[in-house]
Amino acid sequence: MAVDTKRFDDGVPSLWLEPLALAALLALVVCVVCKLYSRLTVGVCTSTKSMKGKTVIITGANAGIGKETARELAKRDARVIIACRNLQKASEAAKQIEAETGKQIFIRKLDLCSLKSVKDFAEEIIREEERVDVLINNAGIVPFPERVETVDGFEQTFQTNHLAPFLLTNLLLNKMKETPSSRIITLSSSLHHFGRIDPDHLDYSAYKVPMQVYSDTKLANILFTRELARRLRGTGVTANVCHPGAVQTDINSTYVGFLNFCLNCLFFFFGKTPLEGAQTSLHLSVSEEVDGISGEYWKDCRVAKGSAASRDMKLATKLWNQSEKLTGLAI
Ligand SMILES: NC(=O)c1ccc[n+]([C@@H]2O[C@H](COP(=O)([O-])OP(=O)(O)OC[C@H]3O[C@@H](n4cnc5c(N)ncnc54)[C@H](OP(=O)(O)O)[C@@H]3O)[C@@H](O)[C@H]2O)c1
Protein backbone atom coordinates (compact mmCIF):
# COMPACT_ATOMS: atom_id res chain seq x y z
CA MET A 1 0.00 0.00 0.00
CA ALA A 2 1.35 3.46 -0.87
CA VAL A 3 1.73 5.66 2.19
CA ASP A 4 1.02 9.36 1.75
CA THR A 5 4.35 10.93 2.75
CA LYS A 6 2.70 14.31 3.20
CA ARG A 7 0.79 12.89 6.11
CA PHE A 8 3.74 12.17 8.33
CA ASP A 9 3.46 13.69 11.74
CA ASP A 10 6.58 13.68 13.92
CA GLY A 11 7.93 10.89 11.74
CA VAL A 12 4.95 8.55 12.42
CA PRO A 13 2.82 7.60 9.38
CA SER A 14 -0.77 8.66 10.09
CA LEU A 15 -2.18 5.63 8.29
CA TRP A 16 -5.25 5.64 10.51
CA LEU A 17 -6.40 8.81 8.81
CA GLU A 18 -7.05 6.86 5.62
CA PRO A 19 -10.61 5.53 5.90
CA LEU A 20 -9.96 2.72 3.46
CA ALA A 21 -6.82 1.61 5.26
CA LEU A 22 -8.67 1.83 8.57
CA ALA A 23 -11.53 -0.31 7.27
CA ALA A 24 -9.09 -2.88 5.89
CA LEU A 25 -7.19 -2.97 9.17
CA LEU A 26 -10.41 -3.36 11.12
CA ALA A 27 -11.58 -6.19 8.85
CA LEU A 28 -8.21 -7.90 9.30
CA VAL A 29 -8.35 -7.56 13.08
CA VAL A 30 -11.93 -8.93 13.15
CA CYS A 31 -10.87 -11.86 10.95
CA VAL A 32 -7.84 -12.64 13.12
CA VAL A 33 -9.92 -12.42 16.33
CA CYS A 34 -12.65 -14.65 14.84
CA LYS A 35 -10.09 -17.16 13.60
CA LEU A 36 -8.32 -17.19 16.98
CA TYR A 37 -11.63 -17.54 18.81
CA SER A 38 -12.76 -20.40 16.57
CA ARG A 39 -9.39 -22.17 17.06
CA LEU A 40 -9.24 -21.68 20.82
CA THR A 41 -12.81 -22.83 21.47
CA VAL A 42 -12.72 -26.09 19.48
CA GLY A 43 -13.92 -28.83 21.82
CA VAL A 44 -11.97 -32.08 21.85
CA CYS A 45 -13.16 -35.46 23.05
CA THR A 46 -10.50 -36.42 25.58
CA SER A 47 -11.97 -39.78 26.58
CA THR A 48 -9.91 -42.78 25.49
CA LYS A 49 -12.66 -45.28 26.27
CA SER A 50 -12.80 -48.39 24.10
CA MET A 51 -16.10 -49.21 22.42
CA LYS A 52 -15.33 -52.93 22.10
CA GLY A 53 -18.54 -54.97 22.17
CA LYS A 54 -20.70 -51.91 21.48
CA THR A 55 -22.83 -51.35 18.39
CA VAL A 56 -23.14 -47.85 16.95
CA ILE A 57 -25.49 -46.72 14.18
CA ILE A 58 -24.63 -43.49 12.37
CA THR A 59 -27.00 -42.08 9.77
CA GLY A 60 -25.49 -40.29 6.77
CA ALA A 61 -21.99 -41.53 7.50
CA ASN A 62 -20.70 -41.73 3.94
CA ALA A 63 -19.48 -38.12 4.09
CA GLY A 64 -18.64 -35.16 6.30
CA ILE A 65 -19.05 -35.28 10.07
CA GLY A 66 -20.74 -38.70 10.02
CA LYS A 67 -17.86 -40.34 8.17
CA GLU A 68 -15.30 -38.93 10.61
CA THR A 69 -17.42 -40.08 13.55
CA ALA A 70 -17.58 -43.57 12.01
CA ARG A 71 -13.81 -43.63 11.55
CA GLU A 72 -13.12 -42.55 15.14
CA LEU A 73 -15.57 -45.07 16.59
CA ALA A 74 -14.13 -47.86 14.43
CA LYS A 75 -10.69 -46.99 15.83
CA ARG A 76 -12.18 -47.61 19.27
CA ASP A 77 -13.32 -51.09 18.19
CA ALA A 78 -17.07 -50.36 17.99
CA ARG A 79 -19.24 -52.36 15.60
CA VAL A 80 -20.06 -49.43 13.32
CA ILE A 81 -23.16 -49.52 11.12
CA ILE A 82 -23.37 -46.72 8.60
CA ALA A 83 -26.94 -46.04 7.48
CA CYS A 84 -26.88 -44.42 4.05
CA ARG A 85 -29.15 -43.83 1.07
CA ASN A 86 -26.37 -44.02 -1.51
CA LEU A 87 -24.86 -47.50 -1.25
CA GLN A 88 -22.11 -46.74 -3.75
CA LYS A 89 -20.87 -43.77 -1.71
CA ALA A 90 -21.31 -45.77 1.49
CA SER A 91 -19.20 -48.60 0.12
CA GLU A 92 -16.41 -46.19 -0.89
CA ALA A 93 -16.45 -44.57 2.58
CA ALA A 94 -16.48 -47.97 4.31
CA LYS A 95 -13.54 -49.21 2.24
CA GLN A 96 -11.55 -46.11 3.08
CA ILE A 97 -12.25 -46.41 6.82
CA GLU A 98 -11.53 -50.15 6.77
CA ALA A 99 -8.19 -49.57 5.02
CA GLU A 100 -7.22 -46.96 7.61
CA THR A 101 -8.45 -48.69 10.75
CA GLY A 102 -8.36 -52.38 9.87
CA LYS A 103 -11.92 -52.66 11.29
CA GLN A 104 -15.00 -53.83 9.38
CA ILE A 105 -17.71 -51.25 8.67
CA PHE A 106 -21.27 -52.47 8.15
CA ILE A 107 -23.48 -50.78 5.58
CA ARG A 108 -27.27 -50.65 5.72
CA LYS A 109 -29.64 -48.88 3.34
CA LEU A 110 -31.57 -45.95 4.83
CA ASP A 111 -33.26 -43.15 2.92
CA LEU A 112 -34.78 -40.62 5.30
CA CYS A 113 -36.87 -39.22 2.45
CA SER A 114 -38.97 -42.39 2.63
CA LEU A 115 -40.72 -43.41 5.83
CA LYS A 116 -40.99 -46.94 4.41
CA SER A 117 -37.21 -47.05 4.10
CA VAL A 118 -36.95 -45.95 7.75
CA LYS A 119 -39.33 -48.74 8.82
CA ASP A 120 -37.47 -51.36 6.72
CA PHE A 121 -34.15 -50.24 8.16
CA ALA A 122 -35.44 -50.38 11.74
CA GLU A 123 -36.94 -53.85 11.18
CA GLU A 124 -33.62 -55.10 9.80
CA ILE A 125 -31.71 -53.73 12.80
CA ILE A 126 -34.18 -55.18 15.31
CA ARG A 127 -34.03 -58.56 13.55
CA GLU A 128 -30.26 -58.75 13.04
CA GLU A 129 -28.60 -56.83 15.86
CA GLU A 130 -28.36 -58.06 19.42
CA ARG A 131 -27.87 -54.57 20.79
CA VAL A 132 -27.78 -50.89 19.85
CA ASP A 133 -25.55 -48.94 22.23
CA VAL A 134 -25.41 -45.67 20.34
CA LEU A 135 -27.70 -44.17 17.69
CA ILE A 136 -26.35 -41.02 16.04
CA ASN A 137 -28.97 -39.10 14.05
CA ASN A 138 -26.36 -37.34 11.98
CA ALA A 139 -27.78 -37.14 8.43
CA GLY A 140 -29.13 -33.75 7.47
CA ILE A 141 -29.62 -31.44 4.52
CA VAL A 142 -30.05 -27.76 3.84
CA PRO A 143 -33.13 -26.86 1.80
CA PHE A 144 -33.20 -26.42 -1.96
CA PRO A 145 -34.20 -22.97 -3.25
CA GLU A 146 -37.51 -24.52 -4.39
CA ARG A 147 -39.82 -26.58 -2.20
CA VAL A 148 -39.32 -30.33 -2.73
CA GLU A 149 -41.76 -32.97 -1.48
CA THR A 150 -40.86 -36.50 -0.40
CA VAL A 151 -42.77 -39.61 -1.47
CA ASP A 152 -44.63 -39.28 1.83
CA GLY A 153 -45.85 -35.79 0.94
CA PHE A 154 -43.75 -33.84 3.46
CA GLU A 155 -41.35 -31.02 2.75
CA GLN A 156 -37.98 -32.71 2.17
CA THR A 157 -35.83 -30.84 4.73
CA PHE A 158 -38.45 -31.24 7.43
CA GLN A 159 -38.71 -34.98 6.82
CA THR A 160 -34.94 -35.61 6.47
CA ASN A 161 -33.88 -33.52 9.44
CA HIS A 162 -36.72 -34.12 11.90
CA LEU A 163 -39.60 -36.42 10.98
CA ALA A 164 -37.61 -39.43 9.75
CA PRO A 165 -35.07 -39.37 12.64
CA PHE A 166 -38.05 -39.01 15.01
CA LEU A 167 -39.61 -42.18 13.55
CA LEU A 168 -36.31 -44.06 13.40
CA THR A 169 -35.47 -43.32 17.03
CA ASN A 170 -38.91 -44.37 18.22
CA LEU A 171 -38.77 -47.62 16.24
CA LEU A 172 -35.39 -48.50 17.78
CA LEU A 173 -36.31 -47.50 21.33
CA ASN A 174 -37.18 -50.98 22.61
CA LYS A 175 -33.91 -52.38 21.29
CA MET A 176 -32.06 -49.53 22.97
CA LYS A 177 -33.91 -50.04 26.25
CA GLU A 178 -32.75 -53.67 26.18
CA THR A 179 -29.13 -52.44 25.80
CA PRO A 180 -27.65 -51.16 29.07
CA SER A 181 -26.77 -47.44 29.20
CA SER A 182 -27.50 -46.78 25.55
CA ARG A 183 -27.23 -43.28 24.10
CA ILE A 184 -29.14 -41.34 21.44
CA ILE A 185 -27.36 -38.39 19.85
CA THR A 186 -28.90 -35.98 17.36
CA LEU A 187 -27.10 -33.29 15.39
CA SER A 188 -28.71 -29.88 15.52
CA SER A 189 -27.18 -26.49 14.68
CA SER A 190 -26.72 -23.10 16.31
CA LEU A 191 -29.03 -21.88 13.53
CA HIS A 192 -31.82 -23.28 15.71
CA HIS A 193 -31.71 -19.83 17.35
CA PHE A 194 -33.59 -18.57 14.26
CA GLY A 195 -36.13 -21.42 14.41
CA ARG A 196 -39.81 -20.57 14.91
CA ILE A 197 -41.50 -23.94 14.65
CA ASP A 198 -45.28 -24.08 14.71
CA PRO A 199 -46.50 -27.65 15.32
CA ASP A 200 -49.85 -26.79 13.71
CA HIS A 201 -48.18 -25.80 10.43
CA LEU A 202 -45.56 -28.37 9.57
CA ASP A 203 -46.38 -28.71 5.87
CA TYR A 204 -44.24 -25.73 4.85
CA SER A 205 -46.61 -24.95 2.00
CA ALA A 206 -45.49 -21.31 2.20
CA TYR A 207 -41.86 -21.88 1.32
CA LYS A 208 -40.63 -18.31 1.29
CA VAL A 209 -37.27 -18.48 3.06
CA PRO A 210 -35.76 -21.97 2.63
CA MET A 211 -33.15 -21.48 5.40
CA GLN A 212 -36.05 -20.80 7.79
CA VAL A 213 -37.08 -24.42 7.31
CA TYR A 214 -33.53 -25.56 8.17
CA SER A 215 -33.51 -23.45 11.35
CA ASP A 216 -36.94 -24.80 12.28
CA THR A 217 -35.81 -28.41 11.82
CA LYS A 218 -32.70 -27.78 13.91
CA LEU A 219 -34.91 -26.33 16.64
CA ALA A 220 -37.11 -29.43 16.27
CA ASN A 221 -34.00 -31.61 16.88
CA ILE A 222 -33.50 -30.01 20.30
CA LEU A 223 -37.19 -30.03 21.28
CA PHE A 224 -37.41 -33.69 20.21
CA THR A 225 -34.35 -34.57 22.31
CA ARG A 226 -35.60 -32.79 25.43
CA GLU A 227 -39.03 -34.45 25.22
CA LEU A 228 -37.43 -37.82 24.45
CA ALA A 229 -35.13 -37.48 27.47
CA ARG A 230 -38.15 -36.68 29.65
CA ARG A 231 -39.97 -39.79 28.41
CA LEU A 232 -36.86 -41.96 28.85
CA ARG A 233 -36.25 -41.07 32.51
CA GLY A 234 -35.49 -44.21 34.49
CA THR A 235 -34.97 -46.44 31.43
CA GLY A 236 -31.17 -46.19 31.27
CA VAL A 237 -31.32 -44.66 27.79
CA THR A 238 -30.07 -41.08 27.45
CA ALA A 239 -30.72 -38.56 24.66
CA ASN A 240 -28.56 -35.54 23.88
CA VAL A 241 -28.29 -33.11 20.98
CA CYS A 242 -25.37 -31.09 19.68
CA HIS A 243 -24.15 -28.34 17.41
CA PRO A 244 -20.99 -29.55 15.63
CA GLY A 245 -19.77 -26.06 14.74
CA ALA A 246 -19.39 -24.58 11.27
CA VAL A 247 -17.72 -27.50 9.54
CA GLN A 248 -16.05 -27.72 6.13
CA THR A 249 -18.26 -30.40 4.53
CA ASP A 250 -20.37 -30.70 1.38
CA ILE A 251 -23.54 -29.64 3.19
CA ASN A 252 -23.72 -26.34 1.30
CA SER A 253 -23.29 -27.95 -2.13
CA THR A 254 -27.06 -27.55 -2.57
CA TYR A 255 -26.22 -23.93 -3.31
CA VAL A 256 -24.36 -22.96 -6.45
CA GLY A 257 -22.67 -19.83 -7.79
CA PHE A 258 -21.75 -16.84 -5.65
CA LEU A 259 -23.60 -17.99 -2.53
CA ASN A 260 -21.75 -21.31 -2.60
CA PHE A 261 -18.44 -19.47 -3.12
CA CYS A 262 -19.08 -17.14 -0.16
CA LEU A 263 -20.16 -19.98 2.14
CA ASN A 264 -17.12 -22.07 1.15
CA CYS A 265 -14.79 -19.12 1.81
CA LEU A 266 -16.38 -18.48 5.21
CA PHE A 267 -16.23 -22.13 6.21
CA PHE A 268 -12.67 -22.45 4.88
CA PHE A 269 -11.37 -19.53 6.93
CA PHE A 270 -13.41 -19.91 10.10
CA GLY A 271 -14.80 -23.43 9.98
CA LYS A 272 -13.69 -26.67 11.58
CA THR A 273 -12.35 -29.71 9.78
CA PRO A 274 -14.78 -32.68 9.69
CA LEU A 275 -12.67 -34.41 12.35
CA GLU A 276 -12.99 -31.38 14.63
CA GLY A 277 -16.71 -31.24 13.82
CA ALA A 278 -17.09 -34.88 14.91
CA GLN A 279 -15.64 -34.26 18.39
CA THR A 280 -18.91 -33.46 20.19
CA SER A 281 -20.71 -36.46 18.61
CA LEU A 282 -17.76 -38.57 19.70
CA HIS A 283 -17.73 -37.13 23.23
CA LEU A 284 -21.45 -37.85 23.60
CA SER A 285 -20.98 -41.40 22.25
CA VAL A 286 -18.07 -42.49 24.40
CA SER A 287 -17.23 -40.22 27.31
CA GLU A 288 -17.75 -41.38 30.89
CA GLU A 289 -18.37 -37.71 31.75
CA VAL A 290 -21.69 -37.93 29.88
CA ASP A 291 -22.94 -40.98 31.85
CA GLY A 292 -26.47 -40.31 33.05
CA ILE A 293 -26.73 -36.85 31.46
CA SER A 294 -29.80 -36.53 29.27
CA GLY A 295 -31.85 -33.89 27.48
CA GLU A 296 -28.97 -31.43 27.06
CA TYR A 297 -27.80 -29.35 24.11
CA TRP A 298 -24.01 -29.51 23.61
CA LYS A 299 -21.44 -27.39 21.80
CA ASP A 300 -17.70 -28.08 21.69
CA CYS A 301 -18.07 -30.99 24.12
CA ARG A 302 -19.75 -28.78 26.73
CA VAL A 303 -23.38 -28.30 27.73
CA ALA A 304 -24.81 -25.11 26.24
CA LYS A 305 -28.05 -23.28 26.93
CA GLY A 306 -29.70 -23.13 23.52
CA SER A 307 -32.44 -20.68 22.59
CA ALA A 308 -35.43 -19.92 24.82
CA ALA A 309 -37.68 -21.75 22.31
CA SER A 310 -35.46 -24.83 22.55
CA ARG A 311 -36.24 -24.98 26.29
CA ASP A 312 -40.00 -24.60 25.86
CA MET A 313 -41.28 -27.97 27.08
CA LYS A 314 -44.90 -27.21 26.13
CA LEU A 315 -43.74 -26.67 22.56
CA ALA A 316 -41.63 -29.85 22.78
CA THR A 317 -44.64 -31.93 23.85
CA LYS A 318 -46.83 -30.41 21.15
CA LEU A 319 -44.23 -31.09 18.47
CA TRP A 320 -43.85 -34.67 19.74
CA ASN A 321 -47.59 -35.33 19.57
CA GLN A 322 -47.84 -33.84 16.10
CA SER A 323 -44.80 -35.81 14.87
CA GLU A 324 -46.38 -39.02 16.22
CA LYS A 325 -49.49 -38.32 14.17
CA LEU A 326 -47.57 -37.43 11.00
CA THR A 327 -45.40 -40.56 11.14
CA GLY A 328 -48.34 -42.82 11.98
CA LEU A 329 -46.91 -43.76 15.39
CA ALA A 330 -50.10 -42.45 16.96
CA ILE A 331 -53.41 -42.57 15.14
N1 LIG B 1 -21.38 -28.71 8.33
C1 LIG B 1 -21.81 -27.79 9.19
O1 LIG B 1 -21.27 -26.67 9.24
C2 LIG B 1 -22.94 -28.08 10.12
C3 LIG B 1 -23.31 -27.08 11.04
C4 LIG B 1 -24.35 -27.34 11.93
C5 LIG B 1 -25.00 -28.56 11.90
N2 LIG B 1 -24.63 -29.51 10.99
C6 LIG B 1 -25.37 -30.78 10.99
O2 LIG B 1 -24.45 -31.87 11.00
C7 LIG B 1 -25.03 -33.00 10.33
C8 LIG B 1 -24.02 -33.56 9.34
O3 LIG B 1 -23.76 -32.58 8.36
P1 LIG B 1 -22.47 -32.57 7.43
O4 LIG B 1 -21.96 -31.18 7.45
O5 LIG B 1 -21.57 -33.69 7.73
O6 LIG B 1 -23.18 -32.75 6.01
P2 LIG B 1 -22.78 -33.61 4.72
O7 LIG B 1 -21.31 -33.70 4.57
O8 LIG B 1 -23.58 -33.03 3.61
O9 LIG B 1 -23.33 -35.05 5.10
C9 LIG B 1 -24.70 -35.28 5.26
C10 LIG B 1 -24.96 -36.76 5.21
O10 LIG B 1 -26.38 -36.94 5.32
C11 LIG B 1 -26.78 -37.84 4.31
N3 LIG B 1 -28.17 -37.69 3.90
C12 LIG B 1 -28.77 -36.61 3.34
N4 LIG B 1 -30.04 -36.90 3.04
C13 LIG B 1 -30.25 -38.18 3.40
C14 LIG B 1 -31.37 -39.07 3.31
N5 LIG B 1 -32.53 -38.69 2.77
N6 LIG B 1 -31.23 -40.32 3.80
C15 LIG B 1 -30.06 -40.73 4.33
N7 LIG B 1 -28.96 -39.95 4.42
C16 LIG B 1 -29.06 -38.70 3.95
C17 LIG B 1 -25.84 -37.54 3.15
O11 LIG B 1 -25.89 -38.59 2.22
P3 LIG B 1 -25.64 -38.34 0.63
O12 LIG B 1 -24.16 -38.32 0.47
O13 LIG B 1 -26.31 -39.50 -0.01
O14 LIG B 1 -26.27 -37.03 0.30
C18 LIG B 1 -24.52 -37.40 3.89
O15 LIG B 1 -23.97 -38.66 4.15
C19 LIG B 1 -26.32 -32.49 9.71
O16 LIG B 1 -27.40 -32.89 10.51
C20 LIG B 1 -26.19 -30.98 9.74
O17 LIG B 1 -27.43 -30.33 9.82
C21 LIG B 1 -23.62 -29.29 10.11
PDB file of N, CA and C in Angstrom, residues 26-40 270:
ATOM      1  N   LEU A  26      -9.344  -2.884  10.231  1.00  0.00           N
ATOM      2  CA  LEU A  26     -10.412  -3.363  11.123  1.00  0.00           C
ATOM      3  C   LEU A  26     -10.881  -4.754  10.704  1.00  0.00           C
ATOM      4  N   ALA A  27     -11.114  -4.899   9.381  1.00  0.00           N
ATOM      5  CA  ALA A  27     -11.578  -6.189   8.855  1.00  0.00           C
ATOM      6  C   ALA A  27     -10.555  -7.279   9.176  1.00  0.00           C
ATOM      7  N   LEU A  28      -9.279  -6.939   9.035  1.00  0.00           N
ATOM      8  CA  LEU A  28      -8.213  -7.898   9.303  1.00  0.00           C
ATOM      9  C   LEU A  28      -8.207  -8.302  10.778  1.00  0.00           C
ATOM     10  N   VAL A  29      -8.346  -7.288  11.636  1.00  0.00           N
ATOM     11  CA  VAL A  29      -8.352  -7.560  13.083  1.00  0.00           C
ATOM     12  C   VAL A  29      -9.535  -8.469  13.436  1.00  0.00           C
ATOM     13  N   VAL A  30     -10.722  -8.125  12.872  1.00  0.00           N
ATOM     14  CA  VAL A  30     -11.927  -8.934  13.148  1.00  0.00           C
ATOM     15  C   VAL A  30     -11.695 -10.373  12.687  1.00  0.00           C
ATOM     16  N   CYS A  31     -11.126 -10.514  11.489  1.00  0.00           N
ATOM     17  CA  CYS A  31     -10.867 -11.861  10.952  1.00  0.00           C
ATOM     18  C   CYS A  31      -9.913 -12.632  11.857  1.00  0.00           C
ATOM     19  N   VAL A  32      -8.837 -11.964  12.277  1.00  0.00           N
ATOM     20  CA  VAL A  32      -7.842 -12.644  13.123  1.00  0.00           C
ATOM     21  C   VAL A  32      -8.474 -13.042  14.458  1.00  0.00           C
ATOM     22  N   VAL A  33      -9.262 -12.122  15.050  1.00  0.00           N
ATOM     23  CA  VAL A  33      -9.919 -12.418  16.334  1.00  0.00           C
ATOM     24  C   VAL A  33     -10.886 -13.596  16.169  1.00  0.00           C
ATOM     25  N   CYS A  34     -11.690 -13.562  15.079  1.00  0.00           N
ATOM     26  CA  CYS A  34     -12.654 -14.649  14.840  1.00  0.00           C
ATOM     27  C   CYS A  34     -11.923 -15.975  14.647  1.00  0.00           C
ATOM     28  N   LYS A  35     -10.857 -15.930  13.873  1.00  0.00           N
ATOM     29  CA  LYS A  35     -10.091 -17.156  13.603  1.00  0.00           C
ATOM     30  C   LYS A  35      -9.502 -17.701  14.912  1.00  0.00           C
ATOM     31  N   LEU A  36      -8.914 -16.780  15.704  1.00  0.00           N
ATOM     32  CA  LEU A  36      -8.320 -17.189  16.981  1.00  0.00           C
ATOM     33  C   LEU A  36      -9.384 -17.787  17.895  1.00  0.00           C
ATOM     34  N   TYR A  37     -10.535 -17.078  17.948  1.00  0.00           N
ATOM     35  CA  TYR A  37     -11.631 -17.538  18.808  1.00  0.00           C
ATOM     36  C   TYR A  37     -12.077 -18.932  18.371  1.00  0.00           C
ATOM     37  N   SER A  38     -12.265 -19.101  17.042  1.00  0.00           N
ATOM     38  CA  SER A  38     -12.758 -20.398  16.566  1.00  0.00           C
ATOM     39  C   SER A  38     -11.729 -21.499  16.838  1.00  0.00           C
ATOM     40  N   ARG A  39     -10.421 -21.166  16.782  1.00  0.00           N
ATOM     41  CA  ARG A  39      -9.386 -22.174  17.058  1.00  0.00           C
ATOM     42  C   ARG A  39      -9.344 -22.520  18.545  1.00  0.00           C
ATOM     43  N   LEU A  40      -9.416 -21.461  19.378  1.00  0.00           N
ATOM     44  CA  LEU A  40      -9.238 -21.675  20.824  1.00  0.00           C
ATOM     45  C   LEU A  40     -10.433 -22.356  21.481  1.00  0.00           C
ATOM     46  N   PHE A 270     -13.006 -19.888   8.689  1.00  0.00           N
ATOM     47  CA  PHE A 270     -13.413 -19.909  10.096  1.00  0.00           C
ATOM     48  C   PHE A 270     -13.934 -21.264  10.568  1.00  0.00           C
TER      49      PHE A 270
END
